[in-house]
């Protein structure tokens, strides 16, 4: 037989020979040494060679041959661990043994490194060796934890102590490597666990979590972790992530409540669990005993069930005879659904799963509780602050899995702190002592309650949610839930400082609406992520809703910041071109750059609106899936599901959402059975009442809406819910789409050039639209040419038949041609694409109707002849074949820059007498009734004055423009609107003689006679009252103010002296004297003539028409008897004009002498009289 025919093993024989020889040279046990392990002569060199074989062969070649040979040679338990135990505590200064121990550690780390390879990374070599190596690693862990000397881990710690004793600045790379190597060894030991798809030798207790914690506690590994964690950031820097991994693999899956139970509580809990299991088993026996076979019914039973579709189903078993429900249930159990198998997307290894429960015994729980309490007191803040900063910096040592481990450990330790405080509070209550400082101090966990942690947590959850990395989202949910519960306890703390901190944290958390939306998205997005994920997301929603509801009630003015999408347009800088004065160079809407950005806006928070977002079918399905596990849920979990369904059915009054057949069936099964809730349970009554009220509402709703019977088979959408709730469909209004802005071509261009610009704009991306327009023009030109030829032939025939007659020839217009789009995209573009609409408009197409709607018809008007259409088609084809993309010589512009938005004229409605409008004038523009100009024609003098003013204004234009050069556009626009408003106000006050018609002069003689008679009676009555007043002696003389001599002479030149007498306050006096009525009236001040003290002169109120000099004269006026007499003479003179007697006048003068020593001030009101105005003083009427 040739050597090639010899069957090869899993490892190359040459590699196996080299590795086996090195293992044999390490050393061994002998009879002459009493069974003790003896090192070989070159043990250190052999250890270094084995390290090179692992590194150069396995790591670089991506193979596992050397590791397989070492496992088969039993190097770990037979050599490496024995070598480590040879290093006694007395031989601390032995350099050789310390180097050998370090070399053993360098081999143990790669041999115990967990194999993390997914299906894509696995090769044939891996598939051959991985199962064997996984079982070998279990034996490595068992040997390390159960070694007889109980000092393997302690000696490993001694290897790293010299490097740890150095200051951080004095350590070199080798020292940092030794410390990290030691920590990785502990990480590997804690991380190794039985693979799920391989059998385990023995019971597995010697490699369980309890055994690991016990070994770490006995051999001072936990103490080392506390030392490193508490000095993180001061003496240690890069070891934080490795310590976090060790803690993660030690604590994952452990129930915090059980850790903090003492021995008595743990025994009581175990007893309760056993009692519950026994009660469940007894219930199962009772249900089975109801239909259990006896000696009289040992024969088999089979029945058939006839269904509605005339088909027959058979069911076997004697238990089916007990009840109809049991028969139907057994028939349902026989149904099988061959669900299509989907390939699992979770290809990650199970080392990082933290949702698998882990049970500890009493000893391990006690040691772990002591470690956790010391860690919270001394190491929590330094370690997690350092790791968070490293994650934010994205340091090189940070891996993708570290963020998940960080947030899970934060949640675990926060829950541990809550449970510890609760236990301590209960113990203090029993002792009737309360130490408020210890109970209410949250400083030990303050490092994860700051804004930086909240930002990192929100970013982590949102990123992992977007990438659908559900395990990471699960860790983030647990952390967020525990933070909320800690904040809730802080808010209930008796210390005001803790209450203020809790208020501030809640305000920051609830302020961001993105946080609210993320919670809703998590609950809605559950599909099949597992029960652990389902439990965490329902707990988060429950806690968040309760806290937010309570906080919103306490803070009625709660504001939240919502983020929405908005379109923001930035105009291009007009000053860049230097031609900002020209209107053609102004930037148009086409040139604006539209950007989408996140816009934040604060609004008042509405809890009802937020909670309604949970009332969707997706959220209900999530809690329904959670409730399916009702037999495995504890009281808190059942209460959580009960509160949610109660909120849906009664608080939000959306019980219609729960009227689904599977939901009602589950609720009925939970209460009525089979396999329902325990009637003796604490939560059973709440569920019983909820189900009873819900079914009552369902029956009532079925009577109101018989359609609900069909809808119970399906999930509810919003329209169905609204219809079932109110009995009619919800009315929705859709907004009409707006047409795009109308474009036009800049500058003065010919029609041919404008068509060229439009074609060039569409040339790059929408050339098919240009071809379509040309095709439509060609077809329209052919059709129009045919019509014109037919009309010419018909006209020729009419002319020949009517030759010699005088009848006029009939003329007709060609029919318009409808422009039909060639596809749906073209129809949409005819409405939305303003560039295509520009080309169609330039081609002569017209839109039918006034309203611009998506279904508006475009026409080729009848005014365009066939030659014009053909000419337009040739223009388009010419520019289609040779487009002009740039225009201008020096400052060239692209074709798109030649377009601008066409100005839109404001709609102005003109009203006339025949129109049917209501005549309402808009606020912005008014059609004024009167034109400018006033009631009379402007004469030449006023026209000359207006021309002079206009010239002066024109001279000021240049100066004003210079002054306004630095004024902004907003200021100019405000001034323009102010001028326009003032002009409109001026026009409103104008009256015009243009509306005076000749018919207005026509009068009725009878009406005129009655009018003048009535006026005459009024004049006589007024004159009679004047005479009665004079006879009664109530006239008070009015003393005018003195004037300066110059002013007096000026007044004498221009007008005669006048005296104004003011009438009483109650009536105006009109005297029918034409001469006296023409005298201009002047307001005056009346002063009594008897007692006026010179030392205290009184200043009367002057007339508004009185000049400043007259007012000063009035202030210096002194009244004497002579002046009063002269004024009385003037009164007699005026009285003679009224045919008054001297006696009456004297009576009035005497009455004036009897006036009290008083200054009588004329009222400020103004009265006009045709005759004499009199001021009546009725002070003596008493």
PDB file of C-alpha atoms in Angstrom, residues 495-711:
ATOM      1  CA  UNK A 495     -35.599  65.693  49.818  1.00  0.00           C
ATOM      2  CA  UNK A 496     -36.373  68.813  47.790  1.00  0.00           C
ATOM      3  CA  UNK A 497     -33.055  68.581  45.959  1.00  0.00           C
ATOM      4  CA  UNK A 498     -33.914  65.152  44.592  1.00  0.00           C
ATOM      5  CA  UNK A 499     -37.365  66.372  43.603  1.00  0.00           C
ATOM      6  CA  UNK A 500     -35.901  69.306  41.672  1.00  0.00           C
ATOM      7  CA  UNK A 501     -33.431  67.022  39.900  1.00  0.00           C
ATOM      8  CA  UNK A 502     -36.234  64.613  38.998  1.00  0.00           C
ATOM      9  CA  UNK A 503     -38.361  67.500  37.712  1.00  0.00           C
ATOM     10  CA  UNK A 504     -35.517  68.739  35.547  1.00  0.00           C
ATOM     11  CA  UNK A 505     -34.774  65.287  34.140  1.00  0.00           C
ATOM     12  CA  UNK A 506     -38.427  64.602  33.347  1.00  0.00           C
ATOM     13  CA  UNK A 507     -38.734  67.928  31.604  1.00  0.00           C
ATOM     14  CA  UNK A 508     -35.725  67.162  29.412  1.00  0.00           C
ATOM     15  CA  UNK A 509     -36.910  63.647  28.588  1.00  0.00           C
ATOM     16  CA  UNK A 510     -40.526  64.548  27.830  1.00  0.00           C
ATOM     17  CA  UNK A 511     -39.576  67.750  25.978  1.00  0.00           C
ATOM     18  CA  UNK A 512     -38.392  65.910  22.885  1.00  0.00           C
ATOM     19  CA  UNK A 513     -41.250  64.603  20.761  1.00  0.00           C
ATOM     20  CA  UNK A 514     -38.814  62.305  18.979  1.00  0.00           C
ATOM     21  CA  UNK A 515     -38.592  60.304  22.206  1.00  0.00           C
ATOM     22  CA  UNK A 516     -42.368  59.867  22.201  1.00  0.00           C
ATOM     23  CA  UNK A 517     -42.357  58.780  18.576  1.00  0.00           C
ATOM     24  CA  UNK A 518     -39.542  56.300  19.226  1.00  0.00           C
ATOM     25  CA  UNK A 519     -41.487  54.586  21.997  1.00  0.00           C
ATOM     26  CA  UNK A 520     -44.502  54.262  19.724  1.00  0.00           C
ATOM     27  CA  UNK A 521     -42.380  52.918  16.864  1.00  0.00           C
ATOM     28  CA  UNK A 522     -40.843  50.279  19.134  1.00  0.00           C
ATOM     29  CA  UNK A 523     -44.227  49.033  20.318  1.00  0.00           C
ATOM     30  CA  UNK A 524     -45.670  49.033  16.822  1.00  0.00           C
ATOM     31  CA  UNK A 525     -42.633  47.334  15.315  1.00  0.00           C
ATOM     32  CA  UNK A 526     -42.797  44.090  17.293  1.00  0.00           C
ATOM     33  CA  UNK A 527     -43.032  41.029  15.100  1.00  0.00           C
ATOM     34  CA  UNK A 528     -41.153  37.953  16.270  1.00  0.00           C
ATOM     35  CA  UNK A 529     -38.173  39.278  18.228  1.00  0.00           C
ATOM     36  CA  UNK A 530     -38.733  36.910  21.157  1.00  0.00           C
ATOM     37  CA  UNK A 531     -40.429  37.021  24.527  1.00  0.00           C
ATOM     38  CA  UNK A 532     -37.624  38.996  26.201  1.00  0.00           C
ATOM     39  CA  UNK A 533     -37.933  41.788  23.650  1.00  0.00           C
ATOM     40  CA  UNK A 534     -41.731  41.662  23.949  1.00  0.00           C
ATOM     41  CA  UNK A 535     -41.561  41.933  27.736  1.00  0.00           C
ATOM     42  CA  UNK A 536     -39.167  44.890  27.608  1.00  0.00           C
ATOM     43  CA  UNK A 537     -41.104  46.882  25.007  1.00  0.00           C
ATOM     44  CA  UNK A 538     -44.437  46.468  26.820  1.00  0.00           C
ATOM     45  CA  UNK A 539     -42.810  47.430  30.126  1.00  0.00           C
ATOM     46  CA  UNK A 540     -41.255  50.518  28.571  1.00  0.00           C
ATOM     47  CA  UNK A 541     -44.570  51.615  27.056  1.00  0.00           C
ATOM     48  CA  UNK A 542     -46.380  51.013  30.365  1.00  0.00           C
ATOM     49  CA  UNK A 543     -43.884  52.976  32.472  1.00  0.00           C
ATOM     50  CA  UNK A 544     -43.525  55.790  29.956  1.00  0.00           C
ATOM     51  CA  UNK A 545     -47.287  56.259  29.616  1.00  0.00           C
ATOM     52  CA  UNK A 546     -47.875  56.291  33.362  1.00  0.00           C
ATOM     53  CA  UNK A 547     -45.084  58.757  34.111  1.00  0.00           C
ATOM     54  CA  UNK A 548     -45.982  61.051  31.221  1.00  0.00           C
ATOM     55  CA  UNK A 549     -49.647  61.072  32.219  1.00  0.00           C
ATOM     56  CA  UNK A 550     -48.785  61.977  35.801  1.00  0.00           C
ATOM     57  CA  UNK A 551     -46.276  64.626  34.751  1.00  0.00           C
ATOM     58  CA  UNK A 552     -48.665  66.228  32.258  1.00  0.00           C
ATOM     59  CA  UNK A 553     -51.334  66.513  34.940  1.00  0.00           C
ATOM     60  CA  UNK A 554     -48.917  68.212  37.300  1.00  0.00           C
ATOM     61  CA  UNK A 555     -47.596  70.520  34.547  1.00  0.00           C
ATOM     62  CA  UNK A 556     -50.574  71.635  32.510  1.00  0.00           C
ATOM     63  CA  UNK A 557     -48.389  73.982  30.441  1.00  0.00           C
ATOM     64  CA  UNK A 558     -45.979  71.267  29.342  1.00  0.00           C
ATOM     65  CA  UNK A 559     -44.284  72.154  26.058  1.00  0.00           C
ATOM     66  CA  UNK A 560     -42.769  69.663  23.630  1.00  0.00           C
ATOM     67  CA  UNK A 561     -40.451  70.284  20.726  1.00  0.00           C
ATOM     68  CA  UNK A 562     -41.738  68.714  17.549  1.00  0.00           C
ATOM     69  CA  UNK A 563     -39.680  68.320  14.445  1.00  0.00           C
ATOM     70  CA  UNK A 564     -41.119  68.448  10.955  1.00  0.00           C
ATOM     71  CA  UNK A 565     -39.973  68.719   7.402  1.00  0.00           C
ATOM     72  CA  UNK A 566     -40.077  72.129   5.769  1.00  0.00           C
ATOM     73  CA  UNK A 567     -38.998  73.524   2.464  1.00  0.00           C
ATOM     74  CA  UNK A 568     -36.707  76.523   2.797  1.00  0.00           C
ATOM     75  CA  UNK A 569     -35.815  78.559  -0.261  1.00  0.00           C
ATOM     76  CA  UNK A 570     -32.654  80.591  -0.430  1.00  0.00           C
ATOM     77  CA  UNK A 571     -32.439  83.280  -3.064  1.00  0.00           C
ATOM     78  CA  UNK A 572     -29.253  83.680  -5.024  1.00  0.00           C
ATOM     79  CA  UNK A 573     -27.195  86.800  -4.311  1.00  0.00           C
ATOM     80  CA  UNK A 574     -28.177  89.494  -6.753  1.00  0.00           C
ATOM     81  CA  UNK A 575     -25.224  91.695  -5.926  1.00  0.00           C
ATOM     82  CA  UNK A 576     -22.747  89.092  -7.182  1.00  0.00           C
ATOM     83  CA  UNK A 577     -23.426  90.018 -10.807  1.00  0.00           C
ATOM     84  CA  UNK A 578     -23.391  93.752 -10.147  1.00  0.00           C
ATOM     85  CA  UNK A 579     -26.630  94.268 -12.140  1.00  0.00           C
ATOM     86  CA  UNK A 580     -29.069  94.423  -9.263  1.00  0.00           C
ATOM     87  CA  UNK A 581     -30.686  97.596 -10.663  1.00  0.00           C
ATOM     88  CA  UNK A 582     -32.082  95.802 -13.708  1.00  0.00           C
ATOM     89  CA  UNK A 583     -35.327  93.949 -13.286  1.00  0.00           C
ATOM     90  CA  UNK A 584     -34.275  91.287 -15.779  1.00  0.00           C
ATOM     91  CA  UNK A 585     -31.385  90.264 -13.547  1.00  0.00           C
ATOM     92  CA  UNK A 586     -33.474  89.734 -10.438  1.00  0.00           C
ATOM     93  CA  UNK A 587     -33.388  86.121  -9.238  1.00  0.00           C
ATOM     94  CA  UNK A 588     -36.554  84.201 -10.043  1.00  0.00           C
ATOM     95  CA  UNK A 589     -38.117  81.274  -8.271  1.00  0.00           C
ATOM     96  CA  UNK A 590     -36.532  78.902 -10.775  1.00  0.00           C
ATOM     97  CA  UNK A 591     -33.095  80.077  -9.659  1.00  0.00           C
ATOM     98  CA  UNK A 592     -33.848  79.527  -5.968  1.00  0.00           C
ATOM     99  CA  UNK A 593     -32.246  76.512  -4.234  1.00  0.00           C
ATOM    100  CA  UNK A 594     -34.786  74.420  -2.296  1.00  0.00           C
ATOM    101  CA  UNK A 595     -33.336  72.656   0.728  1.00  0.00           C
ATOM    102  CA  UNK A 596     -35.045  70.244   3.128  1.00  0.00           C
ATOM    103  CA  UNK A 597     -34.108  70.754   6.744  1.00  0.00           C
ATOM    104  CA  UNK A 598     -35.344  69.792  10.172  1.00  0.00           C
ATOM    105  CA  UNK A 599     -37.363  72.615  11.681  1.00  0.00           C
ATOM    106  CA  UNK A 600     -38.092  72.581  15.399  1.00  0.00           C
ATOM    107  CA  UNK A 601     -41.250  74.048  16.766  1.00  0.00           C
ATOM    108  CA  UNK A 602     -42.585  74.137  20.297  1.00  0.00           C
ATOM    109  CA  UNK A 603     -46.205  73.346  20.975  1.00  0.00           C
ATOM    110  CA  UNK A 604     -48.341  72.549  23.964  1.00  0.00           C
ATOM    111  CA  UNK A 605     -48.383  68.885  24.878  1.00  0.00           C
ATOM    112  CA  UNK A 606     -51.681  67.017  24.721  1.00  0.00           C
ATOM    113  CA  UNK A 607     -51.580  63.675  26.507  1.00  0.00           C
ATOM    114  CA  UNK A 608     -54.831  62.524  24.934  1.00  0.00           C
ATOM    115  CA  UNK A 609     -53.407  63.076  21.493  1.00  0.00           C
ATOM    116  CA  UNK A 610     -50.234  61.208  22.400  1.00  0.00           C
ATOM    117  CA  UNK A 611     -51.980  58.248  24.033  1.00  0.00           C
ATOM    118  CA  UNK A 612     -54.247  57.893  21.006  1.00  0.00           C
ATOM    119  CA  UNK A 613     -51.162  56.963  18.992  1.00  0.00           C
ATOM    120  CA  UNK A 614     -50.982  53.744  21.013  1.00  0.00           C
ATOM    121  CA  UNK A 615     -54.531  52.888  19.995  1.00  0.00           C
ATOM    122  CA  UNK A 616     -53.513  51.340  16.700  1.00  0.00           C
ATOM    123  CA  UNK A 617     -53.878  47.771  15.593  1.00  0.00           C
ATOM    124  CA  UNK A 618     -50.114  47.225  15.669  1.00  0.00           C
ATOM    125  CA  UNK A 619     -49.828  48.233  19.343  1.00  0.00           C
ATOM    126  CA  UNK A 620     -52.831  46.121  20.253  1.00  0.00           C
ATOM    127  CA  UNK A 621     -51.293  43.158  18.439  1.00  0.00           C
ATOM    128  CA  UNK A 622     -48.099  43.605  20.479  1.00  0.00           C
ATOM    129  CA  UNK A 623     -49.921  43.479  23.811  1.00  0.00           C
ATOM    130  CA  UNK A 624     -52.135  40.682  22.517  1.00  0.00           C
ATOM    131  CA  UNK A 625     -49.025  38.625  21.724  1.00  0.00           C
ATOM    132  CA  UNK A 626     -47.743  39.396  25.215  1.00  0.00           C
ATOM    133  CA  UNK A 627     -51.029  38.309  26.821  1.00  0.00           C
ATOM    134  CA  UNK A 628     -50.879  34.930  25.056  1.00  0.00           C
ATOM    135  CA  UNK A 629     -48.221  33.946  27.613  1.00  0.00           C
ATOM    136  CA  UNK A 630     -50.636  34.602  30.499  1.00  0.00           C
ATOM    137  CA  UNK A 631     -49.840  31.272  32.146  1.00  0.00           C
ATOM    138  CA  UNK A 632     -46.133  32.201  32.318  1.00  0.00           C
ATOM    139  CA  UNK A 633     -46.573  35.838  33.370  1.00  0.00           C
ATOM    140  CA  UNK A 634     -46.226  37.101  36.897  1.00  0.00           C
ATOM    141  CA  UNK A 635     -48.616  39.481  38.613  1.00  0.00           C
ATOM    142  CA  UNK A 636     -46.824  42.650  37.468  1.00  0.00           C
ATOM    143  CA  UNK A 637     -46.814  41.517  33.850  1.00  0.00           C
ATOM    144  CA  UNK A 638     -50.496  40.559  33.918  1.00  0.00           C
ATOM    145  CA  UNK A 639     -51.297  43.917  35.500  1.00  0.00           C
ATOM    146  CA  UNK A 640     -49.347  45.653  32.738  1.00  0.00           C
ATOM    147  CA  UNK A 641     -51.423  43.994  30.006  1.00  0.00           C
ATOM    148  CA  UNK A 642     -54.656  44.621  31.927  1.00  0.00           C
ATOM    149  CA  UNK A 643     -53.942  48.352  32.263  1.00  0.00           C
ATOM    150  CA  UNK A 644     -53.291  48.709  28.541  1.00  0.00           C
ATOM    151  CA  UNK A 645     -56.515  46.994  27.448  1.00  0.00           C
ATOM    152  CA  UNK A 646     -58.436  48.996  30.037  1.00  0.00           C
ATOM    153  CA  UNK A 647     -56.980  52.208  28.616  1.00  0.00           C
ATOM    154  CA  UNK A 648     -58.004  51.220  25.089  1.00  0.00           C
ATOM    155  CA  UNK A 649     -61.533  50.149  25.937  1.00  0.00           C
ATOM    156  CA  UNK A 650     -62.577  52.684  28.556  1.00  0.00           C
ATOM    157  CA  UNK A 651     -60.177  55.615  28.858  1.00  0.00           C
ATOM    158  CA  UNK A 652     -59.849  56.160  25.119  1.00  0.00           C
ATOM    159  CA  UNK A 653     -63.307  54.664  24.440  1.00  0.00           C
ATOM    160  CA  UNK A 654     -62.045  52.593  21.535  1.00  0.00           C
ATOM    161  CA  UNK A 655     -63.412  49.229  22.565  1.00  0.00           C
ATOM    162  CA  UNK A 656     -64.190  48.596  18.886  1.00  0.00           C
ATOM    163  CA  UNK A 657     -60.481  47.955  18.384  1.00  0.00           C
ATOM    164  CA  UNK A 658     -60.745  44.960  20.742  1.00  0.00           C
ATOM    165  CA  UNK A 659     -63.797  43.489  19.065  1.00  0.00           C
ATOM    166  CA  UNK A 660     -61.804  40.887  17.201  1.00  0.00           C
ATOM    167  CA  UNK A 661     -62.512  37.205  17.253  1.00  0.00           C
ATOM    168  CA  UNK A 662     -59.086  36.019  18.409  1.00  0.00           C
ATOM    169  CA  UNK A 663     -58.877  38.690  21.138  1.00  0.00           C
ATOM    170  CA  UNK A 664     -62.332  37.879  22.501  1.00  0.00           C
ATOM    171  CA  UNK A 665     -61.546  34.167  22.374  1.00  0.00           C
ATOM    172  CA  UNK A 666     -58.306  34.677  24.329  1.00  0.00           C
ATOM    173  CA  UNK A 667     -60.058  36.769  26.984  1.00  0.00           C
ATOM    174  CA  UNK A 668     -62.808  34.203  27.314  1.00  0.00           C
ATOM    175  CA  UNK A 669     -60.258  31.401  27.632  1.00  0.00           C
ATOM    176  CA  UNK A 670     -58.369  33.307  30.330  1.00  0.00           C
ATOM    177  CA  UNK A 671     -61.542  33.526  32.448  1.00  0.00           C
ATOM    178  CA  UNK A 672     -63.652  30.494  31.537  1.00  0.00           C
ATOM    179  CA  UNK A 673     -60.889  28.074  30.547  1.00  0.00           C
ATOM    180  CA  UNK A 674     -59.759  25.565  29.691  1.00  0.00           C
ATOM    181  CA  UNK A 675     -56.279  26.348  31.062  1.00  0.00           C
ATOM    182  CA  UNK A 676     -57.339  29.776  32.234  1.00  0.00           C
ATOM    183  CA  UNK A 677     -56.118  32.002  35.031  1.00  0.00           C
ATOM    184  CA  UNK A 678     -56.165  30.753  38.575  1.00  0.00           C
ATOM    185  CA  UNK A 679     -59.385  32.057  40.208  1.00  0.00           C
ATOM    186  CA  UNK A 680     -57.496  32.371  43.475  1.00  0.00           C
ATOM    187  CA  UNK A 681     -54.916  34.707  41.956  1.00  0.00           C
ATOM    188  CA  UNK A 682     -54.657  38.370  42.914  1.00  0.00           C
ATOM    189  CA  UNK A 683     -55.163  39.652  39.380  1.00  0.00           C
ATOM    190  CA  UNK A 684     -58.025  37.320  38.429  1.00  0.00           C
ATOM    191  CA  UNK A 685     -60.820  39.640  39.625  1.00  0.00           C
ATOM    192  CA  UNK A 686     -59.481  42.581  37.604  1.00  0.00           C
ATOM    193  CA  UNK A 687     -59.328  40.515  34.454  1.00  0.00           C
ATOM    194  CA  UNK A 688     -62.773  39.028  35.112  1.00  0.00           C
ATOM    195  CA  UNK A 689     -64.323  42.476  35.454  1.00  0.00           C
ATOM    196  CA  UNK A 690     -62.545  43.769  32.347  1.00  0.00           C
ATOM    197  CA  UNK A 691     -63.664  40.850  30.185  1.00  0.00           C
ATOM    198  CA  UNK A 692     -67.237  41.046  31.471  1.00  0.00           C
ATOM    199  CA  UNK A 693     -67.567  44.769  30.735  1.00  0.00           C
ATOM    200  CA  UNK A 694     -65.916  44.368  27.361  1.00  0.00           C
ATOM    201  CA  UNK A 695     -68.270  41.593  26.262  1.00  0.00           C
ATOM    202  CA  UNK A 696     -71.226  43.635  27.489  1.00  0.00           C
ATOM    203  CA  UNK A 697     -70.142  46.550  25.323  1.00  0.00           C
ATOM    204  CA  UNK A 698     -69.598  44.216  22.386  1.00  0.00           C
ATOM    205  CA  UNK A 699     -73.139  42.842  22.618  1.00  0.00           C
ATOM    206  CA  UNK A 700     -74.556  46.352  22.800  1.00  0.00           C
ATOM    207  CA  UNK A 701     -72.496  47.435  19.817  1.00  0.00           C
ATOM    208  CA  UNK A 702     -73.613  44.375  17.841  1.00  0.00           C
ATOM    209  CA  UNK A 703     -77.205  45.440  18.334  1.00  0.00           C
ATOM    210  CA  UNK A 704     -76.399  48.932  17.092  1.00  0.00           C
ATOM    211  CA  UNK A 705     -74.080  47.902  14.252  1.00  0.00           C
ATOM    212  CA  UNK A 706     -74.840  44.473  12.806  1.00  0.00           C
ATOM    213  CA  UNK A 707     -71.884  44.994  10.459  1.00  0.00           C
ATOM    214  CA  UNK A 708     -69.601  44.367  13.416  1.00  0.00           C
ATOM    215  CA  UNK A 709     -70.230  40.622  13.075  1.00  0.00           C
ATOM    216  CA  UNK A 710     -68.250  40.629   9.843  1.00  0.00           C
ATOM    217  CA  UNK A 711     -65.656  43.102  11.078  1.00  0.00           C
TER     218      UNK A 711
END
